Short mmCIF file of C-alpha atoms in Angstrom, two decimals:
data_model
loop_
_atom_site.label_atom_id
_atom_site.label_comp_id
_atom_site.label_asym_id
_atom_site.label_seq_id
_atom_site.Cartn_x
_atom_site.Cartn_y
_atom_site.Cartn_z
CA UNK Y 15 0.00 0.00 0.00
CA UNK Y 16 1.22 3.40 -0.63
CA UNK Y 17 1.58 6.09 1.72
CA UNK Y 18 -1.45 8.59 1.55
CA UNK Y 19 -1.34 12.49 2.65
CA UNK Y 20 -4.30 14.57 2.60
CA UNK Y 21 -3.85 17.96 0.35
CA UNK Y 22 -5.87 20.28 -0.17
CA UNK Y 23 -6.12 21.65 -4.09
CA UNK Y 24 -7.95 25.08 -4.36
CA UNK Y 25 -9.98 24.14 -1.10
CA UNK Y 26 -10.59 20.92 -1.86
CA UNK Y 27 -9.21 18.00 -0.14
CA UNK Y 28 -7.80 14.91 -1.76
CA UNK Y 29 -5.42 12.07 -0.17
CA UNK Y 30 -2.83 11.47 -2.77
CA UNK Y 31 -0.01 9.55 -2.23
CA UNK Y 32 3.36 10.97 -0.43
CA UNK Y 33 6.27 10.46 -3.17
CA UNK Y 34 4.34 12.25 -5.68
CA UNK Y 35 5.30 15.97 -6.89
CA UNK Y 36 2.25 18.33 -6.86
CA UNK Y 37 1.60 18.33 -10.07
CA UNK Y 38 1.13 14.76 -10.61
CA UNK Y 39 -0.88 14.45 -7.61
CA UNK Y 40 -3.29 17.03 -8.97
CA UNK Y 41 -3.38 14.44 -12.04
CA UNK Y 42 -3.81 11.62 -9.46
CA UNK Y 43 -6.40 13.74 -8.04
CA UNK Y 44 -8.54 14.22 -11.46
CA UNK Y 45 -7.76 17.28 -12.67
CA UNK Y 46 -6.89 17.96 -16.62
CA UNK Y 47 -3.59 19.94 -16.81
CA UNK Y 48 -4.10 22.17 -19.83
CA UNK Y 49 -2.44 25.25 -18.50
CA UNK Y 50 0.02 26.08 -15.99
CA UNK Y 51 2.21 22.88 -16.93
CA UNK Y 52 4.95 22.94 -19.62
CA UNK Y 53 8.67 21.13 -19.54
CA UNK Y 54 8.06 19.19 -16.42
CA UNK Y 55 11.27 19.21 -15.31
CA UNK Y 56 11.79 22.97 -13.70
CA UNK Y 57 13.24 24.75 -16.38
CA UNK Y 58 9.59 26.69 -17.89
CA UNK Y 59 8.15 28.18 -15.40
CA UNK Y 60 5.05 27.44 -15.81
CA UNK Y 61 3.66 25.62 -12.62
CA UNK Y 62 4.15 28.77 -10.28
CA UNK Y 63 2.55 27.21 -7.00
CA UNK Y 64 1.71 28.99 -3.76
CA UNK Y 65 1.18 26.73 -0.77
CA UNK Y 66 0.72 26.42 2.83
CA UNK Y 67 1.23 23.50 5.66
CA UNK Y 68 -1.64 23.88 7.98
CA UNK Y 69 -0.33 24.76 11.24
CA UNK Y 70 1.86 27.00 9.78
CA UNK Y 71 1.03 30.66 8.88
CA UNK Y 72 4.27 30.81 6.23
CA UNK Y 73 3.20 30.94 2.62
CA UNK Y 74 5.58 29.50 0.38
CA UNK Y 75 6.14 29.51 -3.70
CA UNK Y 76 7.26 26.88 -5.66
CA UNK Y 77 7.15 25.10 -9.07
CA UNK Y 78 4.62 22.30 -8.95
CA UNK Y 79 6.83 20.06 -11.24
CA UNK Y 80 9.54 19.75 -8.56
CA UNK Y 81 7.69 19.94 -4.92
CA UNK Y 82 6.79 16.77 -3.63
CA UNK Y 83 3.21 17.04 -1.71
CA UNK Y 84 3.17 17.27 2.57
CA UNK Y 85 0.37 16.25 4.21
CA UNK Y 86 -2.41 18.84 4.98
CA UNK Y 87 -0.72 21.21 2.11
CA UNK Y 88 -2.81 23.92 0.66
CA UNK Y 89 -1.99 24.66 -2.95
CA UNK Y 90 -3.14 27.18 -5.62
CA UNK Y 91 -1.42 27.17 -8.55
CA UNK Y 92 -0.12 30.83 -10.50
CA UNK Y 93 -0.64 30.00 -14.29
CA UNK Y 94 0.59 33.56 -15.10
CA UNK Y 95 1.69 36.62 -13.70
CA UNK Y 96 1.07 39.96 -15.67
CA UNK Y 97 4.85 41.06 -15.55
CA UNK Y 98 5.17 44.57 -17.69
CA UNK Y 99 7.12 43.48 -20.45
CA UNK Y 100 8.30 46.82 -22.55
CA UNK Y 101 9.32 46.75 -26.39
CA UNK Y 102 12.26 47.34 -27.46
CA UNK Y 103 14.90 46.95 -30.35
CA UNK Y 104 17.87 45.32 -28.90
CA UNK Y 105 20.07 46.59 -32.05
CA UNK Y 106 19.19 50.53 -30.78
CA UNK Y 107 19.18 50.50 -27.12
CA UNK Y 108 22.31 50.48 -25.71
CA UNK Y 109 23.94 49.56 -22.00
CA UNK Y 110 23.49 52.67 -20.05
CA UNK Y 111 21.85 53.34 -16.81
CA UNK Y 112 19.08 55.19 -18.69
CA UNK Y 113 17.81 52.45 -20.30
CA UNK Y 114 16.45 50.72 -17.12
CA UNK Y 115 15.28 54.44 -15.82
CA UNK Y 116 13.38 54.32 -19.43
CA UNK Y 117 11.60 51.29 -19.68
CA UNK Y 118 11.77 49.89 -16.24
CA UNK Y 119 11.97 53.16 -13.56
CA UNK Y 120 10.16 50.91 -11.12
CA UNK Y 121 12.84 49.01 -10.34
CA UNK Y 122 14.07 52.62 -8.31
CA UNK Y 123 10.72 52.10 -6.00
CA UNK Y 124 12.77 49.19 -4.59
CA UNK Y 125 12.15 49.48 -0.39
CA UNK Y 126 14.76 46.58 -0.21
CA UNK Y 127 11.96 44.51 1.50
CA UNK Y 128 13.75 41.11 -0.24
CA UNK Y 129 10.46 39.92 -0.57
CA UNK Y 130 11.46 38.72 -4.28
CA UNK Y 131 14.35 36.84 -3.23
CA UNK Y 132 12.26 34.80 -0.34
CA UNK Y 133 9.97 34.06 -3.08
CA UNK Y 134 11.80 32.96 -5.60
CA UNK Y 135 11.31 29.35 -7.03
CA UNK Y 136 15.11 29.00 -8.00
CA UNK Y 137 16.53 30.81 -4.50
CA UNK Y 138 18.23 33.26 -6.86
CA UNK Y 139 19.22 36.23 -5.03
CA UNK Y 140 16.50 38.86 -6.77
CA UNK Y 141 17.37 41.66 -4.64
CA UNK Y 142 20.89 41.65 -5.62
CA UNK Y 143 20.33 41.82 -9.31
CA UNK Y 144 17.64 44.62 -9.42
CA UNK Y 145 20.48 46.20 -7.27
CA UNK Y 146 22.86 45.68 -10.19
CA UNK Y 147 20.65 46.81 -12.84
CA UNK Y 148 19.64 50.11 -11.00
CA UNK Y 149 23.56 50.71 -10.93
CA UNK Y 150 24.08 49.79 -14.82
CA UNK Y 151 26.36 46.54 -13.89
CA UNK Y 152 24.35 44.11 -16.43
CA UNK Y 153 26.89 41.53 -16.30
CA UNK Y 154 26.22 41.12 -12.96
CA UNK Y 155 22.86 41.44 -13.22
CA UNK Y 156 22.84 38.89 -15.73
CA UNK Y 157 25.05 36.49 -14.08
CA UNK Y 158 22.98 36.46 -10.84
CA UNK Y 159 19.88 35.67 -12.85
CA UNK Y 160 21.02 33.40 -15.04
CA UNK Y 161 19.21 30.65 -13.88
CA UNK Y 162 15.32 32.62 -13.77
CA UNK Y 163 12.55 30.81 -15.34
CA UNK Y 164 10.36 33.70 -15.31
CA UNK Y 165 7.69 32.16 -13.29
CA UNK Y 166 6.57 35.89 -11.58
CA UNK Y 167 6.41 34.02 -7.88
CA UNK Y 168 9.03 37.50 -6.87
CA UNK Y 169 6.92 39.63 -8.67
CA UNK Y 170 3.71 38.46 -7.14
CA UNK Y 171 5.20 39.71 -3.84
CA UNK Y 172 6.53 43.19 -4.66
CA UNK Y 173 5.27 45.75 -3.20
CA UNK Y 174 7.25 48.38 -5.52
CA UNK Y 175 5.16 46.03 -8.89
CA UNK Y 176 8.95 45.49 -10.41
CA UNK Y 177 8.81 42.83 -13.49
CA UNK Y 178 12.19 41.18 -12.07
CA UNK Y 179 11.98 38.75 -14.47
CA UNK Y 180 11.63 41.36 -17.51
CA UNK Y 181 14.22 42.93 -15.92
CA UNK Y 182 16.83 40.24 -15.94
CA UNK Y 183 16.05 39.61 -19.33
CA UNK Y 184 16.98 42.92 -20.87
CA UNK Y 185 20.56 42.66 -18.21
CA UNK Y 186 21.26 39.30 -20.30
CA UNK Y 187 20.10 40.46 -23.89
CA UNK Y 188 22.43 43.78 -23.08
CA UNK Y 189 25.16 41.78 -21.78
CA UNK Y 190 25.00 39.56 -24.86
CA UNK Y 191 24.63 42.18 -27.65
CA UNK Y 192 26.80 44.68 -26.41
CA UNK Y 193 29.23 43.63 -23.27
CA UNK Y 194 30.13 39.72 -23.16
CA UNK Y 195 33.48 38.72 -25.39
CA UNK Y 196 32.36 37.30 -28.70
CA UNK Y 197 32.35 33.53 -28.95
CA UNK Y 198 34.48 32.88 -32.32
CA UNK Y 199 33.89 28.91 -32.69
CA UNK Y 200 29.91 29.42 -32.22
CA UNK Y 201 29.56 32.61 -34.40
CA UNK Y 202 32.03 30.25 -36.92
CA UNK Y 203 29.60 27.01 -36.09
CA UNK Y 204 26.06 28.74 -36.74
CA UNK Y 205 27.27 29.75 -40.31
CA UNK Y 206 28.43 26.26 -40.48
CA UNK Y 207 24.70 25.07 -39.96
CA UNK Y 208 23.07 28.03 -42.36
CA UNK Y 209 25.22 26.62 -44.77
CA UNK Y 210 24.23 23.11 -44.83
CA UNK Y 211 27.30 21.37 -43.57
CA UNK Y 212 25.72 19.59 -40.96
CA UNK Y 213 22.38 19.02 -42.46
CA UNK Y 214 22.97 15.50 -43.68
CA UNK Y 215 24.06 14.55 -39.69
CA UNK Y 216 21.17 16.29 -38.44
CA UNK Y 217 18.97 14.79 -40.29
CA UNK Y 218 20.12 11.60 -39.34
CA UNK Y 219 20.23 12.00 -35.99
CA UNK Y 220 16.45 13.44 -36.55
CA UNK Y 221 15.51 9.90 -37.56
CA UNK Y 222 17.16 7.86 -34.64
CA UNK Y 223 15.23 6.58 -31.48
CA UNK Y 224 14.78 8.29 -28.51
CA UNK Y 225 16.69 5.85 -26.26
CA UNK Y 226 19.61 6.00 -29.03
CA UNK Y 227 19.71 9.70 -29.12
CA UNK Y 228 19.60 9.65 -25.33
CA UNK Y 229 23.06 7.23 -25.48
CA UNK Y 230 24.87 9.54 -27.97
CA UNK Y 231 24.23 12.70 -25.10
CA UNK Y 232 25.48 11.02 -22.44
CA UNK Y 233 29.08 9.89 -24.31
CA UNK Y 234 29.03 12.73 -26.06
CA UNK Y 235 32.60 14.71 -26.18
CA UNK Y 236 32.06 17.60 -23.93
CA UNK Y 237 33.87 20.99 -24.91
CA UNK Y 238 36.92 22.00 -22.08
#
């Protein structure tokens, strides 16, 4: 028999078993995922969760894909944030301070509550990069959040509204464009693959089994 824990999705209560990750216990429990699911395996986003042990007055974010289930858990589930996400043409802004003061001057409301950084699904320190990108350091910036899967959980709890995730993004798109060293063997490489050199291997590889291709990545020759 399998261990059972009671949870409790959106006010309801099920009893689920204990090894299973919240999102496949809300499959175990019946419900359809459709939205609010994606990769599966942390690296979308998209399962945003909010929960709470009873007992406990803490409320705690996390990605539903990766958090196994506790007994007497509340859960609700954040399918999307509305983050402000601003337009812009990478090729004409350029790495200055401005440029966050002109298309994200909330990030200056910061109270330095670290809400963002408690929140945050990946324990990324948020309150450090928003520090960096009010200062213009978007190497930094985009070092720190290198590993954000936008899922808005910091966001959510700001009380300044700062899109940390939009944020990050534009520290890593200016870092790319304008400030990281150029990468000669992939610039070389990509006009390798616009020029067909390797489309007779990838197409071969394109008609190989999953468990094959699977063997080829894990003895594959890794780059020093």
């Amino acid at each position: 028999m399998e261990n059972m824990v009671n949870v409790y999705l959106f006010g309801k209560k099920y009893s689920v078993p204990d090894n299973l990750t919240i999102m496949r216990a809300m499959e175990y429990a019946g419900y359809q995922l459709v939205r609010g699911c994606g990769c599966r395996n942390g690296f979308c986003g998209a399962c945003a969760t909010i929960y709470r042990i009873k007992g406990d007055t803490t409320l705690r974010t996390c990605l539903a894909c990766q958090t196994k289930v506790e007994n007497d858990m509340y859960i609700a589930t954040l399918p999307f944030f509305p983050l402000v996400k601003q337009v812009y043409d990478i090729e004409k802004v350029k790495p200055t301070e401005q440029i966050m003061m002109q298309l994200y001057p909330e990030i200056y409301a910061c109270v330095g509550c670290n809400a963002c950084t408690k929140a945050c699904t990946q324990s990324l320190n948020v309150m450090q990069y928003i520090a960096y990108a009010q200062r213009g350091e978007f190497d930094k910036c985009a070092e720190e959040s290198f590993d954000c899967v936008m899922c808005g959980c910091c966001s959510a709890r700001c009380p300044a509204g700062i899109s940390h995730p939009q944020v990050a993004m534009l520290a890593r798109r200016l870092n790319g464009k304008y400030l990281a060293p150029a990468t000669e063997h992939l610039e070389n490489r990509v006009k390798e693959i616009e020029n067909g050199t390797f489309t007779e291997l990838i197409e071969a590889l394109m008609g190989k089994p999953v468990e094959e291709l699977k063997e080829l990545y894990n003895n594959r020759e890794i780059e020093k």
